[in-house]
Structure formats: structure tokens, C-alpha cells
Short mmCIF file of C-alpha atoms in Angstrom, two decimals:
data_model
loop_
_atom_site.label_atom_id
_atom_site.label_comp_id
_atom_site.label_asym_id
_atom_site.label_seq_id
_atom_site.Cartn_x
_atom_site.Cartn_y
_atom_site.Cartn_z
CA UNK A 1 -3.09 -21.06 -28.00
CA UNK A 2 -1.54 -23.32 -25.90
CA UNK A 3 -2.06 -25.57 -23.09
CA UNK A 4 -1.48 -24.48 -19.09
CA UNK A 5 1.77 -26.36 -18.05
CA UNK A 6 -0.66 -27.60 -15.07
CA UNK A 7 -1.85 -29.78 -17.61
CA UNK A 8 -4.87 -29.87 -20.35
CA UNK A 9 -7.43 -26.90 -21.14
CA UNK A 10 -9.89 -27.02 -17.85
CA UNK A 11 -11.82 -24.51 -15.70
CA UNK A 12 -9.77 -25.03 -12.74
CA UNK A 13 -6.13 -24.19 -14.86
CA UNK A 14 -8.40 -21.47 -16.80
CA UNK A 15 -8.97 -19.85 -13.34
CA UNK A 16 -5.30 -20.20 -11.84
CA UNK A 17 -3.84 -18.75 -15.12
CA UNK A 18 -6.50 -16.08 -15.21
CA UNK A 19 -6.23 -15.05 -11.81
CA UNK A 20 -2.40 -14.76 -11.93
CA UNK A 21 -2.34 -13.07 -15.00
CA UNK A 22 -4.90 -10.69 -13.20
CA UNK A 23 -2.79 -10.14 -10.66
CA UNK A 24 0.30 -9.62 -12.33
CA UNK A 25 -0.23 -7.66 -15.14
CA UNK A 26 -3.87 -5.74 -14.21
CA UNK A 27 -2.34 -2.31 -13.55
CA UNK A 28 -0.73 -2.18 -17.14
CA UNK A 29 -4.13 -3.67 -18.90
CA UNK A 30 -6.24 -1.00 -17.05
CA UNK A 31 -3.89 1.99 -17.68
CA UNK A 32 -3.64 0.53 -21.84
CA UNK A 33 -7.58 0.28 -21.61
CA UNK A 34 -7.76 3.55 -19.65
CA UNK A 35 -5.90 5.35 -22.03
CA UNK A 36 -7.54 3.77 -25.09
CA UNK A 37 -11.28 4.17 -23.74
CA UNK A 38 -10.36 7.88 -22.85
CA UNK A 39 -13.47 6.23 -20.05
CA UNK A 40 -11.73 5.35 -16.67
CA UNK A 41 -15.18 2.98 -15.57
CA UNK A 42 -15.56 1.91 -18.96
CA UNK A 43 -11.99 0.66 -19.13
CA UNK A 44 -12.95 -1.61 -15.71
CA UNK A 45 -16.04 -2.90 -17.03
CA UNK A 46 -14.81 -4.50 -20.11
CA UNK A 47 -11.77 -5.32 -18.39
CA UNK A 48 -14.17 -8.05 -16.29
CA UNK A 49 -15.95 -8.85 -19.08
CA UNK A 50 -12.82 -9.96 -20.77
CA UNK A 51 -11.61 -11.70 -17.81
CA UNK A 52 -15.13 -13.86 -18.19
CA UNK A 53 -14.54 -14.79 -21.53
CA UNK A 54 -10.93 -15.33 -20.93
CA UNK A 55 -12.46 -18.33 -18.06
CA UNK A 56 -14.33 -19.86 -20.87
CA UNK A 57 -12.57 -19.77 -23.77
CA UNK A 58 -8.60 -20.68 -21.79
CA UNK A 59 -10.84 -24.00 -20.11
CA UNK A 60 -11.80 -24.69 -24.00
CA UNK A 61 -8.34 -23.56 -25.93
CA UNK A 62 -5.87 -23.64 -22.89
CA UNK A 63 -3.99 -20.53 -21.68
CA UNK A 64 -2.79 -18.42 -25.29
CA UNK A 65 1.20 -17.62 -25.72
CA UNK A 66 0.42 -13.79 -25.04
CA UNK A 67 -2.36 -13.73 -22.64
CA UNK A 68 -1.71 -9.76 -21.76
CA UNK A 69 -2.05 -9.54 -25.44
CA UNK A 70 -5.62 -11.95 -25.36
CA UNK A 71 -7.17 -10.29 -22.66
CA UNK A 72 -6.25 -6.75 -24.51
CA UNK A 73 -8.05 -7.89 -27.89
CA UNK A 74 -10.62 -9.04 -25.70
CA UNK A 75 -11.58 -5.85 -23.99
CA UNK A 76 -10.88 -4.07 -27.22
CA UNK A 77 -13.62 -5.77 -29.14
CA UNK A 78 -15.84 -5.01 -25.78
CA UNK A 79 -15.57 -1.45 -26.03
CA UNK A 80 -16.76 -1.37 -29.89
CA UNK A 81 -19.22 -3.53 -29.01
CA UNK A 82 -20.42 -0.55 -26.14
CA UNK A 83 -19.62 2.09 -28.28
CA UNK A 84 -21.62 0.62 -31.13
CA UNK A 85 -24.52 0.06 -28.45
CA UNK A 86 -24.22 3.85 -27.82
CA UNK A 87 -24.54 4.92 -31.45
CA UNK A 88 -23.77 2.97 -34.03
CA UNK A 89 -22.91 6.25 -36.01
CA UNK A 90 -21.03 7.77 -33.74
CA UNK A 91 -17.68 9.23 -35.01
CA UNK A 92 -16.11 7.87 -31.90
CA UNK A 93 -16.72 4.29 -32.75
CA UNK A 94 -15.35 5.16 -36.07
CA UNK A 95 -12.30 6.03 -34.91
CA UNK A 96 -11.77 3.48 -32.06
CA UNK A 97 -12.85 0.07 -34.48
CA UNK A 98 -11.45 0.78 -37.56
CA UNK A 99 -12.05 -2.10 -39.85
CA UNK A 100 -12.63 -5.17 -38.33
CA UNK A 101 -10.95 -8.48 -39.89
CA UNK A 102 -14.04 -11.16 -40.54
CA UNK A 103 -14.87 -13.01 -37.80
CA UNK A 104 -12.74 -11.04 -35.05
CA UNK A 105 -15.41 -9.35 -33.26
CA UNK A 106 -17.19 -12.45 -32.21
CA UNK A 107 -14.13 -15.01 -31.42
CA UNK A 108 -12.19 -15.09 -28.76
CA UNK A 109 -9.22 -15.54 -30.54
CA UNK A 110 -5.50 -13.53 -30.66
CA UNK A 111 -5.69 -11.02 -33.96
CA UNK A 112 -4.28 -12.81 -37.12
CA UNK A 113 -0.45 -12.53 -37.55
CA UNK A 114 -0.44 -10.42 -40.00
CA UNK A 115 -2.55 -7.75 -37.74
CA UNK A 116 -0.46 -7.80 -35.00
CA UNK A 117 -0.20 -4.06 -34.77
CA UNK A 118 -3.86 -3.56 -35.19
CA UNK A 119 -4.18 -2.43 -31.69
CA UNK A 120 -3.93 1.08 -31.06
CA UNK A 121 -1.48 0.34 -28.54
CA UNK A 122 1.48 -1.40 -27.94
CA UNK A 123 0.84 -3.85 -25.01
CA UNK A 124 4.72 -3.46 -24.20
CA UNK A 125 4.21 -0.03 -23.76
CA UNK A 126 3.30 -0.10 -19.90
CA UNK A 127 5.69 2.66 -18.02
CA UNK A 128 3.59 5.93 -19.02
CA UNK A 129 0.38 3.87 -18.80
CA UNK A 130 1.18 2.67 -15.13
CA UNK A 131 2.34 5.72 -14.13
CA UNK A 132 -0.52 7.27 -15.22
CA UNK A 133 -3.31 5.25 -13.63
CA UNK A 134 -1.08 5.62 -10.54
CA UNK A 135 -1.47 9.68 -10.88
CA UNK A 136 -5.50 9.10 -11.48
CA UNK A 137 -6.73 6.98 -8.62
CA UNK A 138 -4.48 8.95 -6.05
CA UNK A 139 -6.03 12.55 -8.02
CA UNK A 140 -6.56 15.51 -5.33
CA UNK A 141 -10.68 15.55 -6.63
CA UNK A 142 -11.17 12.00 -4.46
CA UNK A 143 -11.10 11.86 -0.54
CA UNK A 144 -8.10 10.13 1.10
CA UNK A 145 -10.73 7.48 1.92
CA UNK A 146 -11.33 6.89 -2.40
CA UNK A 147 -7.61 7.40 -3.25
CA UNK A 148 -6.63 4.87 -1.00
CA UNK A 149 -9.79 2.48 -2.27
CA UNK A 150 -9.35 3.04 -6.47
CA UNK A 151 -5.37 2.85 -5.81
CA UNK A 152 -5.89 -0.91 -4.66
CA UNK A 153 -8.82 -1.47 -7.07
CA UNK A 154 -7.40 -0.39 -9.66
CA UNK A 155 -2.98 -0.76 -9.86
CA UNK A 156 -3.35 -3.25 -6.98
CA UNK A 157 -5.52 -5.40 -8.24
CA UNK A 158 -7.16 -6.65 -5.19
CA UNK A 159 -11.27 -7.25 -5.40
CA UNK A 160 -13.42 -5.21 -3.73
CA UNK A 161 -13.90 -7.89 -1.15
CA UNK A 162 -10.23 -8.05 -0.03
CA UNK A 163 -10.22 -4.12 0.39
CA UNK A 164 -13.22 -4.41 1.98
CA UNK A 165 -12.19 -6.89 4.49
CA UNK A 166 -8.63 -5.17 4.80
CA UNK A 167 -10.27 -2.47 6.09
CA UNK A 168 -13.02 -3.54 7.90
CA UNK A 169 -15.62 -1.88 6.24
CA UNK A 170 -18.99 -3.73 4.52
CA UNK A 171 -18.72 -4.56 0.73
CA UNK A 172 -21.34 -2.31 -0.29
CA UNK A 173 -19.62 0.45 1.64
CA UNK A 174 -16.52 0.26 -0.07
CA UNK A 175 -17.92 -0.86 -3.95
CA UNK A 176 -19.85 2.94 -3.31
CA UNK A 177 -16.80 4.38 -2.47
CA UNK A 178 -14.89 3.09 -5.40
CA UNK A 179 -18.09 3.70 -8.04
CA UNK A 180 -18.50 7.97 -6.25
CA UNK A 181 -14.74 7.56 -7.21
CA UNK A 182 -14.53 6.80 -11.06
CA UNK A 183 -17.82 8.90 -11.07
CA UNK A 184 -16.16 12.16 -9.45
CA UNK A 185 -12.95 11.60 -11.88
CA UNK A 186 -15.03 11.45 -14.91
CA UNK A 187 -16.92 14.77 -13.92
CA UNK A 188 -14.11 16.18 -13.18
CA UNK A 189 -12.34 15.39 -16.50
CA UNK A 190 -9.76 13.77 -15.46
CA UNK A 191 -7.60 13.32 -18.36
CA UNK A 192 -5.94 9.90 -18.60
CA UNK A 193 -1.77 11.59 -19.03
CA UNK A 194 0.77 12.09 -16.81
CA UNK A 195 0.34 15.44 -15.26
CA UNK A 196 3.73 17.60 -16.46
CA UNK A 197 6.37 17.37 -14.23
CA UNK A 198 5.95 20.08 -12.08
CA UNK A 199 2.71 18.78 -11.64
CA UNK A 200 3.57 15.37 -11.00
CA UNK A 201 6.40 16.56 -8.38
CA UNK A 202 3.42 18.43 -6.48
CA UNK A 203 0.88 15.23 -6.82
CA UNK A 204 3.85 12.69 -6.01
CA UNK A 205 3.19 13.98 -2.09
CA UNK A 206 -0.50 12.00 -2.56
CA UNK A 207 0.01 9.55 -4.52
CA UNK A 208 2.69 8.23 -1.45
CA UNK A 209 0.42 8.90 1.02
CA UNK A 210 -1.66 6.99 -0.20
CA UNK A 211 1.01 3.89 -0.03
CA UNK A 212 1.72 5.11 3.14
CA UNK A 213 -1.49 4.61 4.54
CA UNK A 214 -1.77 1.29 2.78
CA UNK A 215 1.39 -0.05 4.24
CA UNK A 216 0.64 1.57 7.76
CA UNK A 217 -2.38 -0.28 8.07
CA UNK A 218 -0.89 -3.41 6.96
CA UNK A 219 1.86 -2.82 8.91
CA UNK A 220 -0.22 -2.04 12.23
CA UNK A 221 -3.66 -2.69 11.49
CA UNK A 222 -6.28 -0.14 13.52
CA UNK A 223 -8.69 -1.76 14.41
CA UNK A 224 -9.48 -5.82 14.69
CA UNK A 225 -8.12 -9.00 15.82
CA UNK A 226 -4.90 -9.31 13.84
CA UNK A 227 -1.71 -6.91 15.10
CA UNK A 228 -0.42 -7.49 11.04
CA UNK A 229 -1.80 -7.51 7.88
CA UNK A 230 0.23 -8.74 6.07
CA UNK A 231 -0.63 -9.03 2.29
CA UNK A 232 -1.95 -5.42 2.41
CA UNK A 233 1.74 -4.12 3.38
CA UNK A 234 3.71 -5.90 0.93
CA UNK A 235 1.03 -4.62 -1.68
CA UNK A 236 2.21 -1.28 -0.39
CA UNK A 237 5.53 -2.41 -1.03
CA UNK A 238 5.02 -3.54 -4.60
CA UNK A 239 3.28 -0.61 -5.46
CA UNK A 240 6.44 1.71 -3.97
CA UNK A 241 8.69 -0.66 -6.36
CA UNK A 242 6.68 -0.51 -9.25
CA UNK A 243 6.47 3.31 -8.83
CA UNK A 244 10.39 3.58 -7.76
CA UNK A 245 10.99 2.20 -10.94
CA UNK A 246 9.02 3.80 -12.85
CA UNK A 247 10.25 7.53 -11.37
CA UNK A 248 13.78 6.53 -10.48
CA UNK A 249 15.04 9.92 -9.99
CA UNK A 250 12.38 11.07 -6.96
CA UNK A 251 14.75 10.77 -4.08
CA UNK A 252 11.37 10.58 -2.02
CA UNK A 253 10.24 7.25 -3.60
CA UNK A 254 13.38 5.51 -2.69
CA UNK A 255 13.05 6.89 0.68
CA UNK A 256 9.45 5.57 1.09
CA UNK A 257 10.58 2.16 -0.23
CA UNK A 258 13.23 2.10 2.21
CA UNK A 259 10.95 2.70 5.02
CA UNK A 260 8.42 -0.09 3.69
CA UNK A 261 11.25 -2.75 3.64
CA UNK A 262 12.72 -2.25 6.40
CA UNK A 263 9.62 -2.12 8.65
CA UNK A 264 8.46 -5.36 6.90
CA UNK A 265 11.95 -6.96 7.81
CA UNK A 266 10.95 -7.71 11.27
CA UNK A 267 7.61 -8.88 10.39
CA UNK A 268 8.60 -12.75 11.21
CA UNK A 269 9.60 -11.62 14.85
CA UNK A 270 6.61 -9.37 15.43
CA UNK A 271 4.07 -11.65 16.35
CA UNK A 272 4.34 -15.27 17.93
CA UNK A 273 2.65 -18.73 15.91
CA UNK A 274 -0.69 -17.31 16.89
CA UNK A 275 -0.47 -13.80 16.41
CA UNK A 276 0.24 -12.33 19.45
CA UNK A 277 2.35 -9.13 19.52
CA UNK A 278 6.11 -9.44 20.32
CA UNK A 279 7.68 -6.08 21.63
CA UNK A 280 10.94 -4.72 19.99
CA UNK A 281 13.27 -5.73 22.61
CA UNK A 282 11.80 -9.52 22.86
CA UNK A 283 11.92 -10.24 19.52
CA UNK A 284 13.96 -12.73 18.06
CA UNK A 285 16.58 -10.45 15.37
CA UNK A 286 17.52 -13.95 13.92
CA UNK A 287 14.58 -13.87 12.25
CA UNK A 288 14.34 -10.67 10.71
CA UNK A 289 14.29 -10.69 6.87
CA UNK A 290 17.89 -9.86 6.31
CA UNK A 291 17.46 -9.89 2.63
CA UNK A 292 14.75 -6.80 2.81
CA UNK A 293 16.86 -5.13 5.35
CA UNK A 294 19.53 -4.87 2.17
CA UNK A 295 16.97 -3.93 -0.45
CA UNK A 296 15.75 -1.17 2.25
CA UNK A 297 19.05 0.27 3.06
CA UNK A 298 19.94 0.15 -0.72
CA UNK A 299 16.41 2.18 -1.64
CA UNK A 300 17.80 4.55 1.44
CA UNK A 301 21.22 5.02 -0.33
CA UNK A 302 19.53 5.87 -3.32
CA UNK A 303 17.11 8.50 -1.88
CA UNK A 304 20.39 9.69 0.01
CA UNK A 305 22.16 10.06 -3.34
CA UNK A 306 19.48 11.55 -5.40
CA UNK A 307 18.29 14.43 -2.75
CA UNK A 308 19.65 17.20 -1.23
CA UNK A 309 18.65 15.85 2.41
CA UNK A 310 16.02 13.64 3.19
CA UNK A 311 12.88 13.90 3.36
CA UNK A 312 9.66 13.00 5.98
CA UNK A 313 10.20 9.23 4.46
CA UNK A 314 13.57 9.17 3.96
CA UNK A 315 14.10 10.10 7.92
CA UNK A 316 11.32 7.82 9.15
CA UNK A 317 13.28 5.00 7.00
CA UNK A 318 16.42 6.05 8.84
CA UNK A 319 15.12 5.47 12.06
CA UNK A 320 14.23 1.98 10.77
CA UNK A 321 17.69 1.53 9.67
CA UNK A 322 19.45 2.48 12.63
CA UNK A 323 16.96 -0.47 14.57
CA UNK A 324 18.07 -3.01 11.62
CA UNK A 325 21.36 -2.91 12.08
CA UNK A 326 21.25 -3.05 16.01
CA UNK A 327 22.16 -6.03 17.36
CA UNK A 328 19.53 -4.98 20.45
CA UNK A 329 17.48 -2.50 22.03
CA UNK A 330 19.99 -1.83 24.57
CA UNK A 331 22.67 -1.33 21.79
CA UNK A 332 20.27 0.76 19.22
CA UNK A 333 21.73 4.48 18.52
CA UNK A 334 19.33 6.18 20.42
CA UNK A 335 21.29 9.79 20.39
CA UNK A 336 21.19 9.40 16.50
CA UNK A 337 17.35 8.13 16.51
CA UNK A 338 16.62 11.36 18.62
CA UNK A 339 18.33 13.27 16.31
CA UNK A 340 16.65 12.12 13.74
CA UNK A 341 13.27 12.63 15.11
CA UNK A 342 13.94 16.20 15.61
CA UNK A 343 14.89 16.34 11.43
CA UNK A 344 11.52 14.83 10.89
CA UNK A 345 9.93 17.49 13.21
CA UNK A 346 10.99 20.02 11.05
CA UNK A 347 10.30 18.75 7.87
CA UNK A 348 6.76 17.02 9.14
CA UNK A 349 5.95 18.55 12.13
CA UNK A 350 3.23 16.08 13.73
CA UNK A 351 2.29 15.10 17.36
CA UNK A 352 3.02 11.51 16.59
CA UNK A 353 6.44 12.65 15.46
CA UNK A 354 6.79 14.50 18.91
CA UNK A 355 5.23 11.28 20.68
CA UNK A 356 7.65 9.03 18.95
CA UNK A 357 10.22 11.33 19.78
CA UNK A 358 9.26 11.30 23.28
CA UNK A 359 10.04 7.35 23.34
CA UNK A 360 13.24 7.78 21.82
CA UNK A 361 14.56 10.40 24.21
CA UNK A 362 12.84 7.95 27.06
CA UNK A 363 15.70 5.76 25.63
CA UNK A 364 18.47 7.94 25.18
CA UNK A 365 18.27 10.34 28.20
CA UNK A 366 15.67 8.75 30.56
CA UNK A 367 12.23 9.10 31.38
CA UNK A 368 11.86 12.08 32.73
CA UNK A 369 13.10 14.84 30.12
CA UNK A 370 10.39 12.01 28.08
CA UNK A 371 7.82 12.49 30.19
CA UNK A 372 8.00 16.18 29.96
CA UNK A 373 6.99 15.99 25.98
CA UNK A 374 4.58 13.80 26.50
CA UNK A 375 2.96 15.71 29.24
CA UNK A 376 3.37 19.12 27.12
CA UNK A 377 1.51 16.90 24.33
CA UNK A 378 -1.02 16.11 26.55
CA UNK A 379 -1.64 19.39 27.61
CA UNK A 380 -2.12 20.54 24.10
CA UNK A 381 -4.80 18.17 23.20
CA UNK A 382 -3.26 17.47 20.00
CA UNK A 383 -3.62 13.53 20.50
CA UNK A 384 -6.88 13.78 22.71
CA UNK A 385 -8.67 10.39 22.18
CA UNK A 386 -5.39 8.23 20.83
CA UNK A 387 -4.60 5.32 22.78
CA UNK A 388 -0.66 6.18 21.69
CA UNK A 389 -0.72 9.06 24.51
CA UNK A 390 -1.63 7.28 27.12
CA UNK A 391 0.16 4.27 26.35
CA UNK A 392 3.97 5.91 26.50
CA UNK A 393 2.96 8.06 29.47
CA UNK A 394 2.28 4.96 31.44
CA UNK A 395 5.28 3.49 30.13
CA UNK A 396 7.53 6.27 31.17
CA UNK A 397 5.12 6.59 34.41
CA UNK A 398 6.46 3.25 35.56
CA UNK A 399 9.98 3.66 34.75
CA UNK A 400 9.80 6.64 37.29
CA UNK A 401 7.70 4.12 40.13
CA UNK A 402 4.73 6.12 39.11
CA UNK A 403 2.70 2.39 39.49
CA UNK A 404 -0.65 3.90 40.30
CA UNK A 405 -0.67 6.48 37.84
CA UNK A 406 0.92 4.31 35.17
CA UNK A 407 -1.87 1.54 35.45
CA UNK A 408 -4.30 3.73 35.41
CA UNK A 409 -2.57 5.37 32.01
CA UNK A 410 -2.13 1.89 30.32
CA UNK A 411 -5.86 0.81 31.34
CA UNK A 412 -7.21 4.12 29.76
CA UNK A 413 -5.58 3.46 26.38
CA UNK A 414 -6.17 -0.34 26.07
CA UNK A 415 -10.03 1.48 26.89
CA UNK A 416 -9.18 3.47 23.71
CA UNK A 417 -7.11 0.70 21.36
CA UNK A 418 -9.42 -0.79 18.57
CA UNK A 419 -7.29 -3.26 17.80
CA UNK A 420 -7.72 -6.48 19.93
CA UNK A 421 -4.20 -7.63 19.97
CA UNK A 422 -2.89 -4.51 21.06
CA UNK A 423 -5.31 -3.91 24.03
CA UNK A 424 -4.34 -7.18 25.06
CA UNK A 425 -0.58 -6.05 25.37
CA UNK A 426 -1.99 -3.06 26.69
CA UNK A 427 -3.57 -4.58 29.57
CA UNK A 428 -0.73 -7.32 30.57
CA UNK A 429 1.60 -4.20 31.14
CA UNK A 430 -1.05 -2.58 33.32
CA UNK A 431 -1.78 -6.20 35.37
CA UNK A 432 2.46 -6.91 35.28
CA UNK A 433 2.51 -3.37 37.43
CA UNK A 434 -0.03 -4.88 40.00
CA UNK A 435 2.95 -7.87 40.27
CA UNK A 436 5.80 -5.10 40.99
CA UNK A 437 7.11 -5.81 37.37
CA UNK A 438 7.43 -3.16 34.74
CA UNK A 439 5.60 -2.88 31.71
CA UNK A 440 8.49 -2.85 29.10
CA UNK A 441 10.33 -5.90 30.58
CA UNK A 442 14.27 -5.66 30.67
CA UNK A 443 15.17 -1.86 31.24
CA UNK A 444 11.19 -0.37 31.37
CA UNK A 445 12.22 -0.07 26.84
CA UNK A 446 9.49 1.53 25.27
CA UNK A 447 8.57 -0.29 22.22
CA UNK A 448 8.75 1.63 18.91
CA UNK A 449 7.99 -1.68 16.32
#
């Protein structure tokens, strides 16, 4: 053991270095303890209860050299300790304790030097495991709803509070959710191992959904009183790293990395001081994250080098890239965004692909051949009860001195936006038509942010 570099052994230190271990490192000591338990739940449990007696014995000792390693050893000893409460003559205890060295049960201390391959797994060993608890909490057996949920609890390594809070729904709710979860995977029989790889190329379409949804919402949150949400996208965008690197031939990765950076570039210039929405064209590019804009268009490369075409990620994080290297709406490539759209259309035919494709055309070709999609959507009912419908029609609505109509389209979907920052935009644009202005400000631009 040693002492924290914040100074001597104390609860406070014990807490900081637990908690960033925690967060750190809690994927790869749930898949080792997954994959050791063979018991998904079981694996969490004494995970916790070696976090507790990592916050009392690191306030006595100080943090210890290897703390993965401590907190491993820790957990281990907890799951004899359940076993052993199951049946103390039960093979499977047998096989998981072993011998025990004196005293190592009961202390909280590292195993002896000499034992330092007693553990039936090698702590350095974390690709497979990762991967693996990636491919479990995103399984096809669990609703989107859980997926999204044990993906955070579990390789995120956010508390059921902060998902909970992320999403707006009440703790209970979403500790339910997560318990059905690990519940419905262990009926199942879920097997903690990478499925084979044609397998895993058929589950890789969920399991990036799933960061897709994470990042979307934390990206543009749906409902609520903040337009971003920050820390939930770039946990989206660790995740996509961590799995990018950990599958770094899946051209599709890359391309969903790619899209997650360079969205999150213009984070700084999407919202002002108090978090009030900035539209694409008013946004300051000066203080767009330059350096993710690189690590975006270098995931994009990649996914463009690996593939044989891109796919629904890989386009969407094309369109990003042809807005990050604009130096303005006005001079965006809004031919080659159109284009694009249409390649998405194919590949993921969806009507907020055709709505989105409706804005870019608005841009390229004017806002009538626009308005035309939009009004085709309408008529299909595909997007009946979206506020995104009714918020480009009155946009393009305008642009044509539609005002009338066009107010009464932007008041209808600020009447159907659930997030509070966005109906606020939505109802400026309708009030700036009252004031012979135009909702998009210079040129009637759509925003796409």
C-alpha cells in the first residue's frame, strides 16, 4: 500500500481515488468478475461490496500500488464468501476458491507476492472481457429501453442516479429496468463470450445503436430544460473509442466515432453562457473544437479505408464533415450534403432522413422543391406527432412569404417540443414572423446542428 499523492490515508482521498478508479477502470473489473462469476448480477454485487471495503480500508492503508488488482482480490474473496453461503459443499465453490492462503479471506490486503497469479484471471487481460460485457448489456433478449440502461450501468459506469436523471425518468423506474435486465439475461443464459464473428458482425448493428441513442440524447436532449447534455454524449463517445479500439477493423465503428466527434466539435458554439440554443449559421466557428474535428475526420478516413462504401454512420458523419470544414452556412457544400442524404436514404431509409434531406435541398435548390418533401412526408403520416415536421415546414413556409401559415406551423411544433429550450427557439421564430423578419435569420437557413 501506499499513500494518495493528495496526501495521507483519509476518507475524503479514499473516496476521490475510489471513485476515479471506478470510473476508469469499472468496465474491465465487471467484464473480469463477469466472466469469473459465470453470474452477470452477482459480478455487480460484489463489485459494490468491494468498492465499500476499498473506502475503508484505502482511508486506513492509503490507496494500494495496483488498485484494479485490490479491488479484483476484493470481489474475489466476496464471491467465495456467497458461494460458500450457498453451499458450502458445492463443487462450484470448490473450483472457484481453491486453497486459500491464511488470513486472505478476511483482510483486505493485495495477495502475497509469491501468489500473484492466484487469480484466475489476469487483470491485464481486459480486451475480450470489455468486449464482451459490451456484447451482453446491448444482447437482442433486453428492450432498447434496458440495452441502453445496463450499457451505461454497467461499461459506463455511471450510477443509477445519473442515468436516471439523464433521462428523466424516477430512480426506482430505471434501478427496475436495470434489475428485469440482468434478470432476463440470466434466464436467458446469456453466456459471458464474445459471440463468433459472424455473430458479433450481426449484433455490432445493436450494440451502436445503443451509443447512438446515448450520444443523440446527449447531443439533443428530448425532453427538459437543457438543449445539451453534455457528459452523457462524450460517454457515448468514450464508449465508441473504447469499442473502436477494441474492433479496429469494423469500418462501421470508425464511422460512428466520426459522427460522435464531429457533432460534439461544435458543442462550445451551440448554446450561449446560459444555455440558450445558438442556430448553425449564428454560431461562432472559432470556437468549435478543432482538435475533435481532426480525431473525427481521421475515425472517417478509417471507416472510408476499411469498407467498401459507407455505411448509415459513416454518411451521417460525412454530412458532419462537410459542415466542419465550412467556413459558413452560406459556403457549406450543400449539392454534396444532398447527395449524401440520398446515400443514407438508401442504405437507412427513414422519414427523418427524408426530413433532413428536405432541409438540405431547402439549401441547395430553394424552398420550394423542399417544401414538396416535406409536404409528401406530411401526407404520409410517417412523422405525425414530431415537432421536426412542423418545424421545417414553417421554416420553408416563410422563406416562400407563407407568414400566416408558417406561424401557425412553428407554434404547432413548439406545442409539440418537450424540450424547453427548443420550444423557446421555436416560438421566437414564430413571434420574429409577426415583426416581418424571418425565422432563420440571414438567408431564411434552416438549421441542421
Amino acid at each position: 500500500m501506499h499513500p494518495t499523492t493528495d496526501g495521507p490515508p483519509s476518507p475524503e482521498a479514499a473516496r476521490r481515488a475510489v471513485e476515479a478508479v471506478w470510473r476508469i477502470e469499472s468496465a474491465r473489473i465487471l467484464g473480469a468478475l463477469t466472466r469469473y462469476t459465470g453470474d452477470f448480477e452477482l459480478a455487480e454485487d460484489v463489485a459494490q461490496e468491494a468498492i465499500a471495503e476499498a473506502l475503508a480500508a484505502w482511508a486506513r492503508d492509503g490507496e494500494p500500488a495496483k488498485p484494479v488488482s485490490w479491488l479484483l482480490a476484493a470481489a474475489r474473496r466476496r464471491a467465495i464468501d456467497a458461494y460458500r453461503r450457498r453451499s458450502a459443499l458445492d463443487q462450484r465453490f470448490a473450483t472457484l476458491a481453491g486453497e486459500l492462503a491464511e488470513g486472505e479471506a478476511h483482510s483486505g490486503t493485495e495477495p502475497p507476492p509469491d501468489r500473484a497469479n492466484d487469480l484466475p484471471w489476469d487483470p491485464d487481460r481486459i480486451d475480450d472481457d470489455v468486449l464482451a460485457l459490451i456484447f451482453i448489456a446491448c444482447h437482442p433478449v433486453l428492450s432498447p429501453e434496458a440495452r441502453v440502461a445496463l450499457t451505461l450501468r454497467t461499461v459506463g459506469g455511471l450510477s443509477t442516479e445519473e442515468i436516471a436523471r439523464a433521462f428523466l425518468v424516477p430512480v426506482p423506474t430505471l434501478q427496475a429496468r436495470i434489475t428485469r435486465a440482468k434478470k432476463t439475461i440470466a434466464a436467458a443464459g446469456v453466456p459471458f463470450e464474445l459471440p463468433p464473428p459472424e455473430e458479433r458482425r450481426q449484433r455490432l448493428g445493436g450494440v451502436l445503436s445503443v451509443l447512438y441513442v446515448i450520444f443523440t440524447e446527449g447531443s439533443t436532449a428530448t425532453s427538459g430544460d437543457q438543449l445539451l447534455r453534455a457528459d452523457l454524449a462524450y460517454e457515448a463517445i468514450r464508449l465508441a473509442r473504447t469499442l473502436a479500439a477494441l474492433l479496429p477493423d469494423e469500418p462501421e465503428v470508425h464511422g460512428a466515432l466520426a459522427l460522435f466527434e464531429l457533432t460534439a466539435a461544435r458543442f462550445p458554439a451551440r448554446t450561449t453562457p446560459d444555455g440558450e440554443p445558438v442556430l448553425l449559421e449564428d454560431q461562432d466557428r472559432r470556437l468549435w473544437d478543432r482538435a475533435a474535428i481532426r480525431r473525427g475526420q481521421a475515425a472517417l478516413n478509417r471507416a472510408s479505408a476499411l469498407g467498401k462504401g459507407l455505411g448509415p454512420y459513416g454518411l451521417q458523419a460525412a454530412i458532419a464533415a462537410c459542415h466542419a470544414s465550412a467556413v459558413s452556412v452560406r459556403e457549406t457544400d450543400w449539392e454534396l450534403v444532398v447527395l449524401l442524404y440520398e446515400a443514407l436514404g438508401r442504405v437507412a431509409p427513414s422519414p427523418v432522413v427524408e426530413l433532413n434531406r428536405a432541409v438540405a435541398v431547402a439549401m441547395a435548390q430553394g424552398p420550394q422543391q423542399a417544401l414538396a418533401i416535406v409536404d409528401e412526408l406530411a401526407d404520409s403520416g410517417r412523422l405525425s406527432g414530431s415537432y421536426l415536421l412542423p418545424s421545417v415546414r414553417g421554416e420553408l413556409l416563410a422563406r416562400l412569404g407563407r407568414t400566416s401559415q408558417a406561424r401557425a406551423e412553428l407554434q404547432d411544433a413548439a406545442r409539440l417540443c418537450p424540450n424547453i429550450r427548443e420550444r423557446s427557439v421555436l416560438l421566437r421564430k414564430a413571434a420574429a414572423l409577426d415583426q416581418g423578419g424571418r425565422p432563420g435569420g440571414e438567408g431564411g437557413a434552416v438549421d441542421v446542428s
